[in-house]
Amino acid sequence: MQRIVVLAGGIGGARFLRGLKSAAPEADITVIGNTGDDIHLFGLKVCPDLDTVMYTLGGGIHEDQGWGRAGETFAVKEELAAYGVGPEWFGLGDKDFATHIVRTQMLGAGYPLSAVTEALCARWNPGVRLLPMTDDRVETHVLIDTADLDGSSGDDAESGRRAVHFQEYWVRLRASVPAHAVVPVGADVAKPGPGVLEAIADADVVLFPPSNPVVSVGTILAVPGIREGIADADVPVVGLSPIVGNAPVRGMADKVLSAVGVETTAAAVAQHYGSGLLDGWLVDTVDAGSVQAVEEAGIRCRAVPLMMKDTEATALMARQALELAEEVRA
Ligand code: GDP
Ligand code: CA
């Protein structure tokens, strides 16, 4: 049985995984999920990326939105707002609340996030093994200009800059202001979650889906041991570009890419991962002109359609990624 390891963020990762499952129904798929987006809200631990993968593969996702539950209601959120309790900018529906209550209760009882995630997945049957990148607390923060944050306090007067939680930057501010740095706080002392390094060492192929290269895949790679484990394992590593025609397909990846000094192009993202890590890279057909630059950087590259418009199109992308992996192996 083919053992595939995928490093996934939320929407892009989850949709790709649905195609991968359809392309390789017999494969044993382990997903290493980003937890840098996690946030505590209303006393509850919320793990947006893990839940997006779980709901998408388990058939509970709000399809158009790409996150949260289908057929959602917002009674709890409205009641909280009536008490003046926020934040109001983060969308938590009633069904979704139940997930976070169960998670928080189990964490409070002493279970690590990996065990909690396994328990939640027992209901959703995602058909993959979903492992948090770490059981330790990691929180991605984004450094912005204080002037861009109205009503701010606790800012660093000297620099005129302030770090905000990734969700505040992404959801509340809609990434509409410049980001000067992206810091996965706690990653440097985090340990890979149980099974993560073992899955990498045993993998036949490692895939980077079209997830955000900075705040999703980049955060996972920032946990000491994960990048090294992938680079040192004798396994083909193939990625699919989340950047098509010099722009993110959805979301605001360009903002966080510029914060780490990377151009918003398919080729620049490949070079950012680097040939020490990446063996193969798929770019969209509109970016066929960048194939040569990627290959010159020592990464085998192909141009194929990369729009995940339905499961069939996504399965074809997954198949091409697996084929490219076979090519590099040979
Ligand atoms: P998030 O955690 O919800 O932001 O999700 P991910 O990090 O997994 O994925 C976000 C990335 O997916 C964005 O940078 C998008 O550009 C990319 N993306 C979304 N849909 C598509 C698609 O259909 N094709 C490609 N190539 N990339 C996509
Ligand atoms: Ca995310």
PDB file of C-alpha atoms in Angstrom, residues 60-279:
ATOM      1  CA  GLY A  60     -19.877  18.275   6.929  1.00  0.00           C
ATOM      2  CA  ILE A  61     -18.279  21.336   5.353  1.00  0.00           C
ATOM      3  CA  HIS A  62     -20.092  24.444   4.118  1.00  0.00           C
ATOM      4  CA  GLU A  63     -19.052  23.940   0.507  1.00  0.00           C
ATOM      5  CA  ASP A  64     -19.222  27.496  -0.869  1.00  0.00           C
ATOM      6  CA  GLN A  65     -17.594  29.051   2.156  1.00  0.00           C
ATOM      7  CA  GLY A  66     -14.937  26.363   2.442  1.00  0.00           C
ATOM      8  CA  TRP A  67     -14.918  26.467   6.263  1.00  0.00           C
ATOM      9  CA  GLY A  68     -17.496  25.854   8.985  1.00  0.00           C
ATOM     10  CA  ARG A  69     -20.478  23.521   8.904  1.00  0.00           C
ATOM     11  CA  ALA A  70     -23.173  23.171   6.270  1.00  0.00           C
ATOM     12  CA  GLY A  71     -26.671  24.208   7.349  1.00  0.00           C
ATOM     13  CA  GLU A  72     -25.318  26.272  10.209  1.00  0.00           C
ATOM     14  CA  THR A  73     -27.290  28.527  12.581  1.00  0.00           C
ATOM     15  CA  PHE A  74     -25.860  31.289  14.785  1.00  0.00           C
ATOM     16  CA  ALA A  75     -28.029  31.410  17.909  1.00  0.00           C
ATOM     17  CA  VAL A  76     -25.111  31.123  20.347  1.00  0.00           C
ATOM     18  CA  LYS A  77     -23.143  33.844  18.596  1.00  0.00           C
ATOM     19  CA  GLU A  78     -26.186  36.166  18.662  1.00  0.00           C
ATOM     20  CA  GLU A  79     -26.753  35.479  22.334  1.00  0.00           C
ATOM     21  CA  LEU A  80     -23.105  36.203  23.133  1.00  0.00           C
ATOM     22  CA  ALA A  81     -23.327  39.452  21.175  1.00  0.00           C
ATOM     23  CA  ALA A  82     -26.452  40.403  23.157  1.00  0.00           C
ATOM     24  CA  TYR A  83     -24.274  40.141  26.274  1.00  0.00           C
ATOM     25  CA  GLY A  84     -21.716  42.337  24.540  1.00  0.00           C
ATOM     26  CA  VAL A  85     -19.269  39.458  24.450  1.00  0.00           C
ATOM     27  CA  GLY A  86     -17.060  39.277  21.391  1.00  0.00           C
ATOM     28  CA  PRO A  87     -15.198  38.963  19.181  1.00  0.00           C
ATOM     29  CA  GLU A  88     -17.907  39.287  16.573  1.00  0.00           C
ATOM     30  CA  TRP A  89     -15.537  39.039  13.621  1.00  0.00           C
ATOM     31  CA  PHE A  90     -14.949  35.302  13.978  1.00  0.00           C
ATOM     32  CA  GLY A  91     -17.762  33.181  12.574  1.00  0.00           C
ATOM     33  CA  LEU A  92     -18.687  30.356  14.932  1.00  0.00           C
ATOM     34  CA  GLY A  93     -21.970  28.590  14.237  1.00  0.00           C
ATOM     35  CA  ASP A  94     -23.949  26.502  16.690  1.00  0.00           C
ATOM     36  CA  LYS A  95     -22.880  23.135  15.265  1.00  0.00           C
ATOM     37  CA  ASP A  96     -19.272  24.258  15.097  1.00  0.00           C
ATOM     38  CA  PHE A  97     -19.462  25.367  18.751  1.00  0.00           C
ATOM     39  CA  ALA A  98     -20.166  21.767  19.738  1.00  0.00           C
ATOM     40  CA  THR A  99     -16.866  20.640  18.205  1.00  0.00           C
ATOM     41  CA  HIS A 100     -14.959  23.263  20.180  1.00  0.00           C
ATOM     42  CA  ILE A 101     -16.785  22.385  23.401  1.00  0.00           C
ATOM     43  CA  VAL A 102     -15.892  18.709  23.031  1.00  0.00           C
ATOM     44  CA  ARG A 103     -12.296  19.575  22.203  1.00  0.00           C
ATOM     45  CA  THR A 104     -11.915  21.989  25.111  1.00  0.00           C
ATOM     46  CA  GLN A 105     -13.501  19.559  27.533  1.00  0.00           C
ATOM     47  CA  MET A 106     -11.118  16.767  26.508  1.00  0.00           C
ATOM     48  CA  LEU A 107      -8.085  19.065  26.665  1.00  0.00           C
ATOM     49  CA  GLY A 108      -9.228  20.122  30.129  1.00  0.00           C
ATOM     50  CA  ALA A 109      -9.387  16.476  31.139  1.00  0.00           C
ATOM     51  CA  GLY A 110      -5.744  16.129  30.162  1.00  0.00           C
ATOM     52  CA  TYR A 111      -5.860  14.599  26.700  1.00  0.00           C
ATOM     53  CA  PRO A 112      -3.314  15.955  24.211  1.00  0.00           C
ATOM     54  CA  LEU A 113      -4.614  17.629  21.026  1.00  0.00           C
ATOM     55  CA  SER A 114      -3.585  14.603  18.960  1.00  0.00           C
ATOM     56  CA  ALA A 115      -5.837  12.306  21.023  1.00  0.00           C
ATOM     57  CA  VAL A 116      -8.660  14.848  20.919  1.00  0.00           C
ATOM     58  CA  THR A 117      -8.367  15.118  17.135  1.00  0.00           C
ATOM     59  CA  GLU A 118      -8.504  11.351  16.825  1.00  0.00           C
ATOM     60  CA  ALA A 119     -11.640  11.291  18.974  1.00  0.00           C
ATOM     61  CA  LEU A 120     -13.336  13.982  16.869  1.00  0.00           C
ATOM     62  CA  CYS A 121     -12.369  12.118  13.692  1.00  0.00           C
ATOM     63  CA  ALA A 122     -14.020   8.949  15.028  1.00  0.00           C
ATOM     64  CA  ARG A 123     -17.292  10.710  14.292  1.00  0.00           C
ATOM     65  CA  TRP A 124     -16.328  12.221  10.924  1.00  0.00           C
ATOM     66  CA  ASN A 125     -14.385   9.327   9.411  1.00  0.00           C
ATOM     67  CA  PRO A 126     -12.255  11.542   7.156  1.00  0.00           C
ATOM     68  CA  GLY A 127     -10.580   8.499   5.586  1.00  0.00           C
ATOM     69  CA  VAL A 128      -7.127   9.852   6.399  1.00  0.00           C
ATOM     70  CA  ARG A 129      -5.067   9.878   9.576  1.00  0.00           C
ATOM     71  CA  LEU A 130      -5.203  13.487  10.733  1.00  0.00           C
ATOM     72  CA  LEU A 131      -2.284  14.427  12.978  1.00  0.00           C
ATOM     73  CA  PRO A 132      -1.771  17.885  14.478  1.00  0.00           C
ATOM     74  CA  MET A 133       1.771  19.049  13.637  1.00  0.00           C
ATOM     75  CA  THR A 134       2.364  19.335  17.396  1.00  0.00           C
ATOM     76  CA  ASP A 135       0.550  18.909  20.703  1.00  0.00           C
ATOM     77  CA  ASP A 136       2.304  22.030  21.972  1.00  0.00           C
ATOM     78  CA  ARG A 137       0.866  25.503  21.701  1.00  0.00           C
ATOM     79  CA  VAL A 138       1.981  27.376  18.591  1.00  0.00           C
ATOM     80  CA  GLU A 139       0.332  30.633  17.572  1.00  0.00           C
ATOM     81  CA  THR A 140       1.116  32.495  14.401  1.00  0.00           C
ATOM     82  CA  HIS A 141       1.421  36.238  14.953  1.00  0.00           C
ATOM     83  CA  VAL A 142       1.664  38.941  12.312  1.00  0.00           C
ATOM     84  CA  LEU A 143       3.598  42.175  12.796  1.00  0.00           C
ATOM     85  CA  ILE A 144       1.696  45.223  11.516  1.00  0.00           C
ATOM     86  CA  ASP A 145       1.872  49.007  11.864  1.00  0.00           C
ATOM     87  CA  THR A 146       0.118  50.171  15.031  1.00  0.00           C
ATOM     88  CA  ALA A 147      -1.525  52.921  13.003  1.00  0.00           C
ATOM     89  CA  ASP A 148      -3.333  50.234  11.026  1.00  0.00           C
ATOM     90  CA  LEU A 149      -4.971  48.900  14.162  1.00  0.00           C
ATOM     91  CA  ASP A 150      -7.563  51.265  15.538  1.00  0.00           C
ATOM     92  CA  GLY A 151      -8.132  51.256  19.271  1.00  0.00           C
ATOM     93  CA  SER A 152      -4.903  49.403  19.845  1.00  0.00           C
ATOM     94  CA  SER A 153      -3.145  49.217  23.155  1.00  0.00           C
ATOM     95  CA  GLY A 154       0.090  47.753  24.352  1.00  0.00           C
ATOM     96  CA  ASP A 155       1.901  48.773  21.209  1.00  0.00           C
ATOM     97  CA  ASP A 156       5.607  49.225  21.004  1.00  0.00           C
ATOM     98  CA  ALA A 157       5.901  53.004  20.748  1.00  0.00           C
ATOM     99  CA  GLU A 158       9.498  52.818  19.493  1.00  0.00           C
ATOM    100  CA  SER A 159       8.853  50.704  16.476  1.00  0.00           C
ATOM    101  CA  GLY A 160       5.271  51.817  15.905  1.00  0.00           C
ATOM    102  CA  ARG A 161       4.526  48.195  15.228  1.00  0.00           C
ATOM    103  CA  ARG A 162       2.520  45.543  16.955  1.00  0.00           C
ATOM    104  CA  ALA A 163       2.009  41.822  16.654  1.00  0.00           C
ATOM    105  CA  VAL A 164      -1.540  40.543  16.313  1.00  0.00           C
ATOM    106  CA  HIS A 165      -2.853  37.004  16.270  1.00  0.00           C
ATOM    107  CA  PHE A 166      -2.999  35.580  12.763  1.00  0.00           C
ATOM    108  CA  GLN A 167      -6.801  35.337  12.903  1.00  0.00           C
ATOM    109  CA  GLU A 168      -7.065  38.998  13.825  1.00  0.00           C
ATOM    110  CA  TYR A 169      -4.901  39.881  10.829  1.00  0.00           C
ATOM    111  CA  TRP A 170      -6.646  37.504   8.445  1.00  0.00           C
ATOM    112  CA  VAL A 171     -10.275  37.602   9.514  1.00  0.00           C
ATOM    113  CA  ARG A 172     -10.777  40.923  11.298  1.00  0.00           C
ATOM    114  CA  LEU A 173      -8.387  43.045   9.214  1.00  0.00           C
ATOM    115  CA  ARG A 174      -8.897  40.886   6.076  1.00  0.00           C
ATOM    116  CA  ALA A 175      -5.136  41.105   5.464  1.00  0.00           C
ATOM    117  CA  SER A 176      -5.804  44.579   4.095  1.00  0.00           C
ATOM    118  CA  VAL A 177      -2.783  46.184   5.791  1.00  0.00           C
ATOM    119  CA  PRO A 178       0.908  45.445   5.231  1.00  0.00           C
ATOM    120  CA  ALA A 179       2.416  42.556   7.189  1.00  0.00           C
ATOM    121  CA  HIS A 180       6.049  43.118   8.189  1.00  0.00           C
ATOM    122  CA  ALA A 181       6.758  39.715   9.673  1.00  0.00           C
ATOM    123  CA  VAL A 182       5.045  36.427  10.357  1.00  0.00           C
ATOM    124  CA  VAL A 183       6.140  34.670  13.534  1.00  0.00           C
ATOM    125  CA  PRO A 184       4.987  31.190  14.555  1.00  0.00           C
ATOM    126  CA  VAL A 185       5.241  31.893  18.284  1.00  0.00           C
ATOM    127  CA  GLY A 186       6.184  28.761  20.216  1.00  0.00           C
ATOM    128  CA  ALA A 187       7.183  26.761  17.153  1.00  0.00           C
ATOM    129  CA  ASP A 188      10.870  26.888  18.017  1.00  0.00           C
ATOM    130  CA  VAL A 189      10.299  24.914  21.229  1.00  0.00           C
ATOM    131  CA  ALA A 190       7.452  22.720  19.959  1.00  0.00           C
ATOM    132  CA  LYS A 191       7.860  18.987  19.457  1.00  0.00           C
ATOM    133  CA  PRO A 192       6.340  17.181  16.478  1.00  0.00           C
ATOM    134  CA  GLY A 193       3.089  15.486  17.483  1.00  0.00           C
ATOM    135  CA  PRO A 194       2.939  11.726  18.106  1.00  0.00           C
ATOM    136  CA  GLY A 195       3.315   9.806  14.861  1.00  0.00           C
ATOM    137  CA  VAL A 196       4.410  12.801  12.780  1.00  0.00           C
ATOM    138  CA  LEU A 197       8.091  11.944  12.353  1.00  0.00           C
ATOM    139  CA  GLU A 198       7.287   8.233  12.046  1.00  0.00           C
ATOM    140  CA  ALA A 199       4.808   8.921   9.225  1.00  0.00           C
ATOM    141  CA  ILE A 200       7.421  11.015   7.402  1.00  0.00           C
ATOM    142  CA  ALA A 201      10.114   8.368   7.835  1.00  0.00           C
ATOM    143  CA  ASP A 202       7.771   5.648   6.520  1.00  0.00           C
ATOM    144  CA  ALA A 203       6.312   7.664   3.632  1.00  0.00           C
ATOM    145  CA  ASP A 204       6.563   6.653  -0.032  1.00  0.00           C
ATOM    146  CA  VAL A 205       5.795  10.214  -1.066  1.00  0.00           C
ATOM    147  CA  VAL A 206       5.363  13.588   0.661  1.00  0.00           C
ATOM    148  CA  LEU A 207       3.003  16.144  -0.901  1.00  0.00           C
ATOM    149  CA  PHE A 208       2.623  19.881  -0.281  1.00  0.00           C
ATOM    150  CA  PRO A 209      -0.934  20.672  -1.423  1.00  0.00           C
ATOM    151  CA  PRO A 210      -1.817  24.135  -2.734  1.00  0.00           C
ATOM    152  CA  SER A 211      -1.853  25.452   0.838  1.00  0.00           C
ATOM    153  CA  ASN A 212      -0.527  28.764   2.039  1.00  0.00           C
ATOM    154  CA  PRO A 213       3.292  28.423   1.858  1.00  0.00           C
ATOM    155  CA  VAL A 214       3.900  30.798   4.781  1.00  0.00           C
ATOM    156  CA  VAL A 215       1.139  30.425   7.364  1.00  0.00           C
ATOM    157  CA  SER A 216       0.137  26.815   6.641  1.00  0.00           C
ATOM    158  CA  VAL A 217       2.972  24.692   5.194  1.00  0.00           C
ATOM    159  CA  GLY A 218       5.613  27.156   6.468  1.00  0.00           C
ATOM    160  CA  THR A 219       4.310  26.892  10.025  1.00  0.00           C
ATOM    161  CA  ILE A 220       4.334  23.093   9.943  1.00  0.00           C
ATOM    162  CA  LEU A 221       7.911  23.151   8.634  1.00  0.00           C
ATOM    163  CA  ALA A 222       8.864  25.517  11.475  1.00  0.00           C
ATOM    164  CA  VAL A 223       8.356  22.790  14.085  1.00  0.00           C
ATOM    165  CA  PRO A 224      11.907  21.537  14.720  1.00  0.00           C
ATOM    166  CA  GLY A 225      12.412  18.100  13.226  1.00  0.00           C
ATOM    167  CA  ILE A 226       9.688  18.200  10.586  1.00  0.00           C
ATOM    168  CA  ARG A 227      11.606  20.007   7.835  1.00  0.00           C
ATOM    169  CA  GLU A 228      14.728  17.997   8.631  1.00  0.00           C
ATOM    170  CA  GLY A 229      12.742  14.759   8.704  1.00  0.00           C
ATOM    171  CA  ILE A 230      11.327  15.435   5.243  1.00  0.00           C
ATOM    172  CA  ALA A 231      14.626  16.607   3.756  1.00  0.00           C
ATOM    173  CA  ASP A 232      16.540  13.648   5.208  1.00  0.00           C
ATOM    174  CA  ALA A 233      13.986  10.960   4.371  1.00  0.00           C
ATOM    175  CA  ASP A 234      14.774   9.229   1.108  1.00  0.00           C
ATOM    176  CA  VAL A 235      11.361  10.123  -0.292  1.00  0.00           C
ATOM    177  CA  PRO A 236      10.142  12.225  -3.223  1.00  0.00           C
ATOM    178  CA  VAL A 237       8.635  15.550  -2.112  1.00  0.00           C
ATOM    179  CA  VAL A 238       6.246  17.158  -4.592  1.00  0.00           C
ATOM    180  CA  GLY A 239       4.285  20.397  -4.211  1.00  0.00           C
ATOM    181  CA  LEU A 240       1.427  22.086  -6.078  1.00  0.00           C
ATOM    182  CA  SER A 241       1.460  25.847  -6.456  1.00  0.00           C
ATOM    183  CA  PRO A 242      -1.198  27.833  -4.573  1.00  0.00           C
ATOM    184  CA  ILE A 243      -0.204  30.799  -6.741  1.00  0.00           C
ATOM    185  CA  VAL A 244      -1.703  30.871 -10.225  1.00  0.00           C
ATOM    186  CA  GLY A 245      -1.043  33.723 -12.656  1.00  0.00           C
ATOM    187  CA  ASN A 246       0.934  35.659 -10.020  1.00  0.00           C
ATOM    188  CA  ALA A 247      -1.948  35.771  -7.540  1.00  0.00           C
ATOM    189  CA  PRO A 248      -3.391  33.522  -4.841  1.00  0.00           C
ATOM    190  CA  VAL A 249      -6.400  31.559  -6.101  1.00  0.00           C
ATOM    191  CA  ARG A 250      -8.294  32.625  -2.993  1.00  0.00           C
ATOM    192  CA  GLY A 251      -7.247  34.295   0.220  1.00  0.00           C
ATOM    193  CA  MET A 252      -4.417  36.729   0.697  1.00  0.00           C
ATOM    194  CA  ALA A 253      -1.256  34.665   0.472  1.00  0.00           C
ATOM    195  CA  ASP A 254       0.432  37.541  -1.388  1.00  0.00           C
ATOM    196  CA  LYS A 255       0.406  39.606   1.837  1.00  0.00           C
ATOM    197  CA  VAL A 256       2.199  37.013   3.933  1.00  0.00           C
ATOM    198  CA  LEU A 257       4.557  36.091   1.091  1.00  0.00           C
ATOM    199  CA  SER A 258       5.734  39.684   0.818  1.00  0.00           C
ATOM    200  CA  ALA A 259       6.210  39.732   4.612  1.00  0.00           C
ATOM    201  CA  VAL A 260       8.798  36.973   4.216  1.00  0.00           C
ATOM    202  CA  GLY A 261      10.327  38.579   1.132  1.00  0.00           C
ATOM    203  CA  VAL A 262       8.960  36.152  -1.442  1.00  0.00           C
ATOM    204  CA  GLU A 263       7.382  37.267  -4.714  1.00  0.00           C
ATOM    205  CA  THR A 264       3.852  36.122  -5.428  1.00  0.00           C
ATOM    206  CA  THR A 265       4.752  33.809  -8.291  1.00  0.00           C
ATOM    207  CA  ALA A 266       4.629  30.046  -8.639  1.00  0.00           C
ATOM    208  CA  ALA A 267       8.390  29.954  -9.282  1.00  0.00           C
ATOM    209  CA  ALA A 268       9.299  32.102  -6.276  1.00  0.00           C
ATOM    210  CA  VAL A 269       7.289  29.869  -3.944  1.00  0.00           C
ATOM    211  CA  ALA A 270       9.130  26.796  -5.259  1.00  0.00           C
ATOM    212  CA  GLN A 271      12.456  28.518  -4.717  1.00  0.00           C
ATOM    213  CA  HIS A 272      11.337  29.569  -1.238  1.00  0.00           C
ATOM    214  CA  TYR A 273      10.823  25.906  -0.320  1.00  0.00           C
ATOM    215  CA  GLY A 274      14.105  25.211  -2.096  1.00  0.00           C
ATOM    216  CA  SER A 275      15.656  22.230  -3.839  1.00  0.00           C
ATOM    217  CA  GLY A 276      16.925  20.942  -0.483  1.00  0.00           C
ATOM    218  CA  LEU A 277      13.341  20.157   0.409  1.00  0.00           C
ATOM    219  CA  LEU A 278      11.345  20.002  -2.811  1.00  0.00           C
ATOM    220  CA  ASP A 279      11.994  17.506  -5.607  1.00  0.00           C
TER     221      ASP A 279
END
